[in-house]
């Protein structure tokens, strides 16, 4: 069930059976020579479709812009400042809580979002903890789940890509988006084959360390077929994880 | 050309021929008994596809959440506070301006966004006007274009729907989303046939005035076929409008 | 009845008969070669005196500074950033709501305020809609009324100034301030006679397009006598509009 | 010279002889049984007229709303939150600094503004001190001058009102506004004759301590005549103080 | 009793006998050639130890960073922007109020904090006064006490240092820190012996006026022995002042 | 070298040999029945003394208040909202960067700070990446180092405490503070011996899950002696880590 394609009456009916909602959250940022700028938004969006097909959970629209300041040295990358993203997450949760939602499962496609979205959850909880939230509001629970953190993806990635998987513009995420958008996949030479690794500071520093945008990966190995395998491996795991979160006491 | 499906190198090439970008912006809010909650995001997204097909402009990911506080009395509606939406628009424009973009065309699907997004543009300009922007940054121009404000849509709407078009959950917007997502269209009784009209204040007041969410419309008249006509009428107009904005001196 | 010249006990008495207050809001910005920098604050202030004389409504002090970033290329212009103006409007409304005021009629003198003040209203409503306002507070209603948007002013302006009325530093507004402050009126050559028109972006762009500050007007036609006619035409209309807003169910 | 009644060209000429501007700042809050709610805005405004007449300095429009949270227990009182007032002062100074103003003399009518406006100055200076201001902007100097802190007012107040002068709704300030608006002066019994004194916390506590709003004063002693004497005593002192600030190296 | 060295159960017990807490607040900023950068945080911290020994009040951890923008021209100085410091004070008070604390005594070591911390108190009170605080929260009272503002310190300072006491990097504050940290005291030539005085604007201006950081003082006169006398003089006074604040009706 | 006990001239000298600074950051929050409320601030402060003794790095004052909203159900706990803590970290770094510092090593004592402080670093970097920082400022690098994340502490903790180490109010952290403040150590029954584990949401939920505040630990095992071993194990590791960060290219 997709929030964007539902009526408000249908959402009312959904709330009778579940207080949980799945919110894909991504980023719009460079992903190297053959990765889509939308990779980090498309991955959770693609997986959310699989999860929805399996368990019928409500899927909110994907939040396509994340915290990606370090990628601003590459054309097309967009960031929200952390304080902006905190406000966005807070408003989305506050709005849905008005209708009775209590469990917010953010399916995340971008490592750079983790700290800021976690801080946003604390900002939301702090409102209740400091006595500033509506005292009649039921307690809220938020969870950030990185789609790649599950046994299936870890295993497939290791088997297929080994040490070419990398940390940014990874083989897995590029494969998953190729599976979702096969007609858009790209060919590009990777030089060096496996990109360098290192720490992340600001965007100028990032561009110097990682000249084509990749970190530690060789996404020339990405394929539609691998994406399909990843999708089919990840969906059951994530569906179960969502359900566990939705139903936990 | 879609930002989400491009590489950063492709965006660099695009910037050699154009400094303009199209950004669909919508809302996630109730649209009456047979309208999608995503109507206001889906309309500009659908039209952006047509515009892109015609002129090849760069299309950013749709910003799916807008300023919809008045709809919070209906399940599934989400709002950003105006100050949050201002920060989002500012960060998106600031990010893209780093790469050399200078013209930002927001194709808007939601009347409730107009004031806030216009205020956001002023917040962006104010930074330059107050001497706080990077003095080397070229002057930026932002435009908010409501997709329904064009002669084609006005004419088609008037001919087909007359005084049943309405102000919220309009026949036109519901038709356009049915054209985009025909398999999801809904049937619903409208009672009264044409919804009441009135001013907009907070969400409790809104729900009292407009009990099923519609304002002044009878979207039972919406159809896939009308949506197609609207799409085909609007796209050339909006494509020309984008081009004029992109190329204006 | 003027808030600034009343005691708190007199305001208590007023609240027994009305929950509505009139708040003039303007701007401090260039108005071309012969217009006062205070034009946009003085116009609603002058008209508020006429309205008060007719219906005895409570008039708050004029908010003299508005959103005028585009005028910062001309000496003496002052702007609030949109986010600042939103906070100001919110605090003023929140304060007066503590005393029992429920209807807030902002009589506006500046087109550049419209978007931001409307966004401020949404910020105020959003607090209630998101469940963050005091649940015991009665619902609030805010209205922004541009003084020139009434049949009388439109007719007089058309008859007297025709296409020389313009969009900024208009003949009407300059006339109205001359009527209010006849001893301060100025003489200035207008070159060209009728100023150019165009879109508004930041202040550097504005100064290039509109070198003496005017848009589309020839305020050399302004006169004390025309100001008097405008005042006498507008006041009854605005008084009725205020009363309708104050008394609406 | 009044900013509101000047043209931008006249301000340009003024800037050739002075970089200093006088900005009256007040508050809109209860002033006891016979004091105007606008007392704290009207006092600096009235005095600014005298100063302007004497030395021809540029007078900005009065900022009529200040920090008055403690008065919100009395009808008609309005506050800006401190953070809002900081933003307002910052925007006003930043705007005028764009035109070349360097010295900002805030003539203050309200004790409750002192801390917040001083903090606002620090916020402005911090921008330069932290390297975030335009490095080409000349150094700015701001001064908050309480109109009653001068030898003339202190002497007159002591002679005429002695220990009935008080701390809020003082005899002096009420007299000064009666001098400015004699037709609006009020009669009211004071009970007790001299109001209590004590510390200031929130508005509920304030109302308990100071039931009619006054602190330590008996403003029944206020008169138009005393206001005239205060005006004539204060103006030369404040004019000299402004000039010294404007010309200091 | 020190908050940092207590358990939460011990704090619960404390709350049964007192709702008051002492919070040392300082700054981290240059203090001339022989003063510690931490002077303004160390002074209230040292005195708090004496007060705690005398009356057993609860002492919160020292807030070591204050509003010190004017000192940023000297290495090692740190400032919070006023708006940041307001947020910090607000969060600290809001947190402790959740546990039942009602009286917040900030023992202050830095003149530059006075305005901002006072504004923070108003921001806190405004929340209640505007009806935005939890209505069940008891009224809060905050006090900022500058440690040097007491008869003992004034007398000792006058007797020992006379006109060499000064306004920044004073003999008294340097002595007090020498008493607390005798092994760290410094020797430095003062040239001129007594530093100049003048107004405070931004950090560049400050450095020009006060080249070695001092204002009006000759802290070469500071000594461990004088610090001891100051400590012993100030503690009883401040302890009594805290107790009076804690117990006031 | 301690910033608080240095003069600005000594900091200038330090900057000639190093651009790196160590900033202990902690929290003020309950640590179960026998742990100090200041545990998370005291641990990095104690370790910083050891590191300083070994390598002479500059140690800034400890930031004692962190993000601890989840502990507000227990008396004495204090939180900064995430947005406040972001502003604090930003101001501290911006201030020190003015003097030439380029490497900021935050030695962290509190897991709850990780997300927010990491978001703060991104907020700082974003300023440069979005072109809003002073272009002449050298690139900044920030690192958050949790003191317990090093091989020595992991080994000692495992050997001595095994599965009684836990996640909050751990044996290690309580031991380390007992080593620092042996005279303040507490005795308390632990019931159950090992505390439960679980997820963290708001403070009411936390108190229900973890009734005495501990998570997964039995800090009755903590001892001064274990604290000494932990101190001696951790310091060389952390000193080397600081040096590596300070000197990295």
Short mmCIF file of N, CA and C in Angstrom, two decimals, chain A residues 6-138:
data_model
loop_
_atom_site.label_atom_id
_atom_site.label_comp_id
_atom_site.label_asym_id
_atom_site.label_seq_id
_atom_site.Cartn_x
_atom_site.Cartn_y
_atom_site.Cartn_z
N UNK A 6 -2.94 6.24 -2.26
CA UNK A 6 -4.09 5.91 -1.42
C UNK A 6 -4.93 7.15 -1.18
N UNK A 7 -6.16 6.91 -0.73
CA UNK A 7 -6.98 8.01 -0.22
C UNK A 7 -6.84 8.06 1.30
N UNK A 8 -7.31 9.17 1.85
CA UNK A 8 -7.20 9.29 3.32
C UNK A 8 -8.09 8.27 4.02
N UNK A 9 -9.18 7.89 3.35
CA UNK A 9 -10.06 6.88 3.96
C UNK A 9 -9.34 5.53 3.99
N UNK A 10 -8.58 5.24 2.96
CA UNK A 10 -7.82 3.98 2.95
C UNK A 10 -6.75 3.97 4.04
N UNK A 11 -6.16 5.11 4.30
CA UNK A 11 -5.18 5.18 5.38
C UNK A 11 -5.85 4.98 6.74
N UNK A 12 -7.04 5.52 6.87
CA UNK A 12 -7.79 5.29 8.12
C UNK A 12 -8.00 3.80 8.36
N UNK A 13 -8.36 3.09 7.30
CA UNK A 13 -8.58 1.65 7.42
C UNK A 13 -7.26 0.94 7.79
N UNK A 14 -6.16 1.37 7.13
CA UNK A 14 -4.86 0.77 7.43
C UNK A 14 -4.51 0.93 8.91
N UNK A 15 -4.81 2.09 9.46
CA UNK A 15 -4.47 2.36 10.86
C UNK A 15 -5.19 1.45 11.83
N UNK A 16 -6.28 0.85 11.37
CA UNK A 16 -6.97 -0.09 12.26
C UNK A 16 -6.17 -1.38 12.43
N UNK A 17 -5.31 -1.66 11.43
CA UNK A 17 -4.54 -2.89 11.57
C UNK A 17 -3.07 -2.66 11.90
N UNK A 18 -2.56 -1.48 11.68
CA UNK A 18 -1.14 -1.24 11.95
C UNK A 18 -0.89 0.23 12.23
N UNK A 19 0.02 0.48 13.15
CA UNK A 19 0.46 1.85 13.46
C UNK A 19 1.84 2.11 12.87
N UNK A 20 2.29 1.24 11.97
CA UNK A 20 3.67 1.34 11.46
C UNK A 20 3.68 1.77 10.00
N UNK A 21 4.70 2.53 9.65
CA UNK A 21 4.85 3.01 8.28
C UNK A 21 6.31 2.90 7.87
N UNK A 22 6.52 2.57 6.60
CA UNK A 22 7.87 2.46 6.06
C UNK A 22 8.16 3.72 5.23
N UNK A 23 9.28 4.38 5.55
CA UNK A 23 9.64 5.62 4.87
C UNK A 23 11.01 5.46 4.23
N UNK A 24 11.05 5.27 2.91
CA UNK A 24 12.37 5.20 2.26
C UNK A 24 13.06 6.56 2.33
N UNK A 25 14.32 6.57 2.66
CA UNK A 25 15.07 7.83 2.71
C UNK A 25 16.40 7.63 2.02
N UNK A 26 16.75 8.58 1.17
CA UNK A 26 17.95 8.41 0.37
C UNK A 26 18.77 9.67 0.28
N UNK A 27 19.38 9.84 -0.86
CA UNK A 27 20.24 10.99 -1.09
C UNK A 27 20.35 11.19 -2.60
N UNK A 28 20.77 12.37 -2.96
CA UNK A 28 20.95 12.71 -4.37
C UNK A 28 22.39 13.19 -4.50
N UNK A 29 23.26 12.31 -4.96
CA UNK A 29 24.70 12.60 -4.90
C UNK A 29 25.43 11.69 -5.88
N UNK A 30 26.54 12.15 -6.31
CA UNK A 30 27.37 11.40 -7.25
C UNK A 30 27.64 9.97 -6.75
N UNK A 31 27.64 9.05 -7.66
CA UNK A 31 28.03 7.66 -7.35
C UNK A 31 29.04 7.14 -8.36
N UNK A 32 30.05 7.94 -8.60
CA UNK A 32 31.14 7.49 -9.45
C UNK A 32 30.78 7.50 -10.92
N UNK A 33 31.66 6.88 -11.74
CA UNK A 33 31.53 7.00 -13.20
C UNK A 33 30.33 6.26 -13.79
N UNK A 34 29.85 5.21 -13.13
CA UNK A 34 28.74 4.48 -13.73
C UNK A 34 27.55 4.30 -12.79
N UNK A 35 27.55 5.04 -11.67
CA UNK A 35 26.44 4.94 -10.72
C UNK A 35 25.52 6.14 -10.88
N UNK A 36 24.26 5.90 -10.64
CA UNK A 36 23.28 6.98 -10.76
C UNK A 36 23.42 7.95 -9.59
N UNK A 37 23.17 9.22 -9.84
CA UNK A 37 23.15 10.22 -8.77
C UNK A 37 22.03 9.90 -7.78
N UNK A 38 21.00 9.24 -8.23
CA UNK A 38 19.90 8.88 -7.35
C UNK A 38 20.05 7.55 -6.63
N UNK A 39 21.19 6.90 -6.78
CA UNK A 39 21.37 5.55 -6.24
C UNK A 39 20.79 5.35 -4.84
N UNK A 40 21.14 6.27 -3.95
CA UNK A 40 20.80 6.05 -2.54
C UNK A 40 19.31 6.25 -2.24
N UNK A 41 18.62 6.95 -3.13
CA UNK A 41 17.16 7.04 -2.98
C UNK A 41 16.48 5.89 -3.71
N UNK A 42 17.05 5.49 -4.83
CA UNK A 42 16.42 4.44 -5.63
C UNK A 42 16.51 3.08 -4.94
N UNK A 43 17.62 2.80 -4.28
CA UNK A 43 17.77 1.49 -3.63
C UNK A 43 16.66 1.23 -2.60
N UNK A 44 16.45 2.11 -1.62
CA UNK A 44 15.37 1.81 -0.67
C UNK A 44 14.00 1.87 -1.33
N UNK A 45 13.86 2.66 -2.37
CA UNK A 45 12.56 2.74 -3.06
C UNK A 45 12.26 1.42 -3.77
N UNK A 46 13.28 0.88 -4.42
CA UNK A 46 13.11 -0.41 -5.11
C UNK A 46 12.80 -1.51 -4.10
N UNK A 47 13.56 -1.54 -3.02
CA UNK A 47 13.35 -2.57 -2.02
C UNK A 47 12.00 -2.42 -1.33
N UNK A 48 11.57 -1.17 -1.12
CA UNK A 48 10.28 -0.94 -0.48
C UNK A 48 9.16 -1.57 -1.31
N UNK A 49 9.32 -1.53 -2.63
CA UNK A 49 8.29 -2.15 -3.48
C UNK A 49 8.22 -3.65 -3.21
N UNK A 50 9.39 -4.26 -3.05
CA UNK A 50 9.39 -5.69 -2.76
C UNK A 50 8.80 -6.00 -1.39
N UNK A 51 9.15 -5.18 -0.43
CA UNK A 51 8.63 -5.40 0.93
C UNK A 51 7.11 -5.22 0.94
N UNK A 52 6.66 -4.18 0.27
CA UNK A 52 5.21 -3.91 0.21
C UNK A 52 4.49 -5.08 -0.45
N UNK A 53 5.08 -5.62 -1.49
CA UNK A 53 4.45 -6.75 -2.18
C UNK A 53 4.34 -7.95 -1.25
N UNK A 54 5.28 -8.07 -0.35
CA UNK A 54 5.29 -9.23 0.53
C UNK A 54 4.37 -9.08 1.74
N UNK A 55 4.37 -7.87 2.35
CA UNK A 55 3.62 -7.76 3.61
C UNK A 55 2.56 -6.66 3.60
N UNK A 56 2.43 -5.93 2.50
CA UNK A 56 1.34 -4.96 2.42
C UNK A 56 1.46 -3.79 3.38
N UNK A 57 2.67 -3.48 3.82
CA UNK A 57 2.83 -2.34 4.72
C UNK A 57 2.63 -1.03 3.97
N UNK A 58 2.34 0.01 4.70
CA UNK A 58 2.19 1.33 4.09
C UNK A 58 3.57 1.91 3.80
N UNK A 59 3.75 2.37 2.55
CA UNK A 59 5.03 2.95 2.13
C UNK A 59 4.82 4.43 1.84
N UNK A 60 5.51 5.26 2.58
CA UNK A 60 5.44 6.72 2.36
C UNK A 60 6.28 7.09 1.14
N UNK A 61 6.10 8.29 0.62
CA UNK A 61 6.97 8.70 -0.49
C UNK A 61 8.43 8.75 -0.05
N UNK A 62 9.31 8.39 -0.95
CA UNK A 62 10.75 8.44 -0.68
C UNK A 62 11.20 9.87 -0.43
N UNK A 63 11.97 10.06 0.63
CA UNK A 63 12.62 11.35 0.86
C UNK A 63 13.91 11.33 0.05
N UNK A 64 13.95 12.07 -1.06
CA UNK A 64 15.05 11.85 -2.01
C UNK A 64 16.35 12.59 -1.70
N UNK A 65 16.29 13.59 -0.82
CA UNK A 65 17.49 14.40 -0.57
C UNK A 65 17.96 14.13 0.85
N UNK A 66 19.24 13.83 0.99
CA UNK A 66 19.79 13.54 2.31
C UNK A 66 20.95 14.44 2.66
N UNK A 67 21.77 13.96 3.57
CA UNK A 67 22.93 14.73 4.02
C UNK A 67 24.14 14.26 3.22
N UNK A 68 24.55 15.06 2.27
CA UNK A 68 25.59 14.66 1.33
C UNK A 68 26.58 15.78 1.07
N UNK A 69 26.91 16.51 2.13
CA UNK A 69 27.79 17.68 1.93
C UNK A 69 29.12 17.30 1.30
N UNK A 70 29.61 16.11 1.61
CA UNK A 70 30.94 15.71 1.16
C UNK A 70 30.99 15.45 -0.35
N UNK A 71 29.84 15.32 -0.98
CA UNK A 71 29.80 15.04 -2.42
C UNK A 71 29.64 16.31 -3.26
N UNK A 72 29.60 17.46 -2.60
CA UNK A 72 29.28 18.68 -3.37
C UNK A 72 30.38 19.09 -4.34
N UNK A 73 31.50 18.44 -4.30
CA UNK A 73 32.52 18.70 -5.30
C UNK A 73 32.22 18.08 -6.66
N UNK A 74 31.16 17.30 -6.74
CA UNK A 74 30.80 16.62 -7.99
C UNK A 74 29.42 17.10 -8.46
N UNK A 75 29.34 17.43 -9.73
CA UNK A 75 28.13 18.04 -10.29
C UNK A 75 26.88 17.21 -10.04
N UNK A 76 25.83 17.88 -9.67
CA UNK A 76 24.55 17.23 -9.50
C UNK A 76 24.25 16.81 -8.07
N UNK A 77 25.25 16.76 -7.22
CA UNK A 77 25.04 16.37 -5.83
C UNK A 77 24.28 17.47 -5.09
N UNK A 78 23.38 17.05 -4.24
CA UNK A 78 22.57 17.97 -3.45
C UNK A 78 22.65 17.54 -1.99
N UNK A 79 22.75 18.51 -1.09
CA UNK A 79 22.71 18.17 0.34
C UNK A 79 21.64 18.98 1.04
N UNK A 80 21.10 18.41 2.08
CA UNK A 80 20.45 19.20 3.11
C UNK A 80 21.47 19.38 4.23
N UNK A 81 21.55 20.56 4.80
CA UNK A 81 22.35 20.69 6.02
C UNK A 81 21.75 19.77 7.09
N UNK A 82 22.57 19.24 7.99
CA UNK A 82 22.01 18.37 9.02
C UNK A 82 20.82 18.99 9.74
N UNK A 83 20.91 20.26 10.10
CA UNK A 83 19.79 20.87 10.83
C UNK A 83 18.52 20.90 9.97
N UNK A 84 18.67 21.03 8.66
CA UNK A 84 17.48 20.99 7.79
C UNK A 84 16.89 19.58 7.77
N UNK A 85 17.73 18.60 7.61
CA UNK A 85 17.23 17.22 7.55
C UNK A 85 16.57 16.83 8.87
N UNK A 86 17.13 17.29 9.97
CA UNK A 86 16.49 17.03 11.27
C UNK A 86 15.07 17.59 11.27
N UNK A 87 14.92 18.81 10.78
CA UNK A 87 13.58 19.43 10.76
C UNK A 87 12.63 18.66 9.85
N UNK A 88 13.13 18.17 8.73
CA UNK A 88 12.28 17.41 7.80
C UNK A 88 11.79 16.13 8.47
N UNK A 89 12.72 15.38 9.05
CA UNK A 89 12.33 14.11 9.67
C UNK A 89 11.35 14.37 10.82
N UNK A 90 11.61 15.42 11.56
CA UNK A 90 10.72 15.76 12.68
C UNK A 90 9.31 16.10 12.18
N UNK A 91 9.21 16.87 11.15
CA UNK A 91 7.89 17.26 10.64
C UNK A 91 7.15 16.06 10.06
N UNK A 92 7.86 15.19 9.36
CA UNK A 92 7.22 14.01 8.78
C UNK A 92 6.67 13.12 9.90
N UNK A 93 7.48 12.89 10.91
CA UNK A 93 7.04 12.05 12.02
C UNK A 93 5.90 12.72 12.80
N UNK A 94 6.06 13.99 13.09
CA UNK A 94 5.01 14.70 13.82
C UNK A 94 3.69 14.67 13.07
N UNK A 95 3.75 14.82 11.75
CA UNK A 95 2.52 14.81 10.95
C UNK A 95 1.85 13.45 11.03
N UNK A 96 2.60 12.41 10.79
CA UNK A 96 2.00 11.08 10.76
C UNK A 96 1.54 10.65 12.15
N UNK A 97 2.24 11.12 13.17
CA UNK A 97 1.81 10.80 14.54
C UNK A 97 0.44 11.41 14.84
N UNK A 98 0.12 12.52 14.19
CA UNK A 98 -1.21 13.11 14.39
C UNK A 98 -2.33 12.15 13.99
N UNK A 99 -2.04 11.29 13.05
CA UNK A 99 -3.08 10.37 12.54
C UNK A 99 -3.10 9.07 13.34
N UNK A 100 -2.14 8.89 14.23
CA UNK A 100 -2.12 7.67 15.03
C UNK A 100 -0.95 6.75 14.72
N UNK A 101 -0.10 7.11 13.79
CA UNK A 101 1.08 6.28 13.56
C UNK A 101 2.01 6.38 14.76
N UNK A 102 2.62 5.27 15.12
CA UNK A 102 3.50 5.24 16.30
C UNK A 102 4.87 4.64 16.01
N UNK A 103 4.99 3.92 14.90
CA UNK A 103 6.26 3.25 14.57
C UNK A 103 6.71 3.73 13.19
N UNK A 104 7.91 4.27 13.14
CA UNK A 104 8.42 4.89 11.92
C UNK A 104 9.70 4.19 11.51
N UNK A 105 9.61 3.47 10.43
CA UNK A 105 10.73 2.64 9.97
C UNK A 105 11.33 3.32 8.73
N UNK A 106 12.46 3.96 8.93
CA UNK A 106 13.13 4.64 7.82
C UNK A 106 14.07 3.64 7.15
N UNK A 107 13.76 3.27 5.93
CA UNK A 107 14.63 2.38 5.18
C UNK A 107 15.64 3.25 4.43
N UNK A 108 16.88 3.15 4.84
CA UNK A 108 17.87 4.14 4.45
C UNK A 108 18.81 3.61 3.38
N UNK A 109 19.14 4.48 2.43
CA UNK A 109 20.04 4.11 1.35
C UNK A 109 21.39 4.79 1.39
N UNK A 110 21.68 5.56 2.46
CA UNK A 110 22.86 6.43 2.42
C UNK A 110 23.55 6.49 3.78
N UNK A 111 24.79 6.03 3.81
CA UNK A 111 25.56 6.06 5.05
C UNK A 111 25.65 7.45 5.66
N UNK A 112 25.74 8.45 4.80
CA UNK A 112 25.85 9.82 5.29
C UNK A 112 24.62 10.32 6.01
N UNK A 113 23.50 9.61 5.90
CA UNK A 113 22.28 10.02 6.62
C UNK A 113 22.25 9.52 8.07
N UNK A 114 23.05 8.49 8.36
CA UNK A 114 22.86 7.77 9.62
C UNK A 114 22.93 8.69 10.83
N UNK A 115 24.01 9.45 10.92
CA UNK A 115 24.19 10.29 12.10
C UNK A 115 23.06 11.32 12.19
N UNK A 116 22.77 11.98 11.11
CA UNK A 116 21.79 13.07 11.16
C UNK A 116 20.38 12.55 11.43
N UNK A 117 20.00 11.45 10.80
CA UNK A 117 18.65 10.92 11.04
C UNK A 117 18.54 10.39 12.48
N UNK A 118 19.61 9.79 12.98
CA UNK A 118 19.60 9.37 14.39
C UNK A 118 19.47 10.58 15.31
N UNK A 119 20.16 11.65 14.98
CA UNK A 119 20.02 12.88 15.78
C UNK A 119 18.58 13.41 15.68
N UNK A 120 17.98 13.27 14.51
CA UNK A 120 16.59 13.71 14.35
C UNK A 120 15.66 12.91 15.26
N UNK A 121 15.89 11.63 15.35
CA UNK A 121 15.07 10.81 16.25
C UNK A 121 15.20 11.34 17.69
N UNK A 122 16.43 11.64 18.08
CA UNK A 122 16.63 12.17 19.44
C UNK A 122 15.94 13.51 19.62
N UNK A 123 15.94 14.31 18.57
CA UNK A 123 15.23 15.60 18.66
C UNK A 123 13.73 15.37 18.87
N UNK A 124 13.21 14.36 18.19
CA UNK A 124 11.79 14.02 18.35
C UNK A 124 11.52 13.49 19.76
N UNK A 125 12.32 12.54 20.18
CA UNK A 125 12.13 11.97 21.53
C UNK A 125 12.32 13.06 22.59
N UNK A 126 13.28 13.95 22.37
CA UNK A 126 13.57 14.99 23.37
C UNK A 126 12.35 15.85 23.63
N UNK A 127 11.55 16.04 22.61
CA UNK A 127 10.34 16.84 22.81
C UNK A 127 9.46 16.20 23.88
N UNK A 128 9.30 14.88 23.79
CA UNK A 128 8.51 14.19 24.82
C UNK A 128 9.27 14.16 26.14
N UNK A 129 10.55 13.87 26.08
CA UNK A 129 11.34 13.71 27.31
C UNK A 129 11.43 15.02 28.09
N UNK A 130 11.41 16.15 27.37
CA UNK A 130 11.46 17.45 28.02
C UNK A 130 10.08 17.98 28.37
N UNK A 131 9.06 17.18 28.10
CA UNK A 131 7.71 17.59 28.47
C UNK A 131 7.10 18.61 27.54
N UNK A 132 7.60 18.70 26.32
CA UNK A 132 7.08 19.68 25.37
C UNK A 132 6.14 19.06 24.33
N UNK A 133 6.04 17.75 24.28
CA UNK A 133 5.11 17.13 23.34
C UNK A 133 3.72 17.04 23.96
N UNK A 134 2.73 16.93 23.12
CA UNK A 134 1.35 16.72 23.57
C UNK A 134 1.32 15.52 24.52
N UNK A 135 0.92 15.72 25.77
CA UNK A 135 0.97 14.59 26.73
C UNK A 135 0.03 13.44 26.34
N UNK A 136 -0.93 13.72 25.48
CA UNK A 136 -1.84 12.64 25.07
C UNK A 136 -1.28 11.82 23.92
N UNK A 137 -0.20 12.25 23.33
CA UNK A 137 0.37 11.50 22.21
C UNK A 137 0.99 10.21 22.70
N UNK A 138 0.68 9.08 22.07
CA UNK A 138 1.33 7.83 22.49
C UNK A 138 2.83 7.90 22.22
#
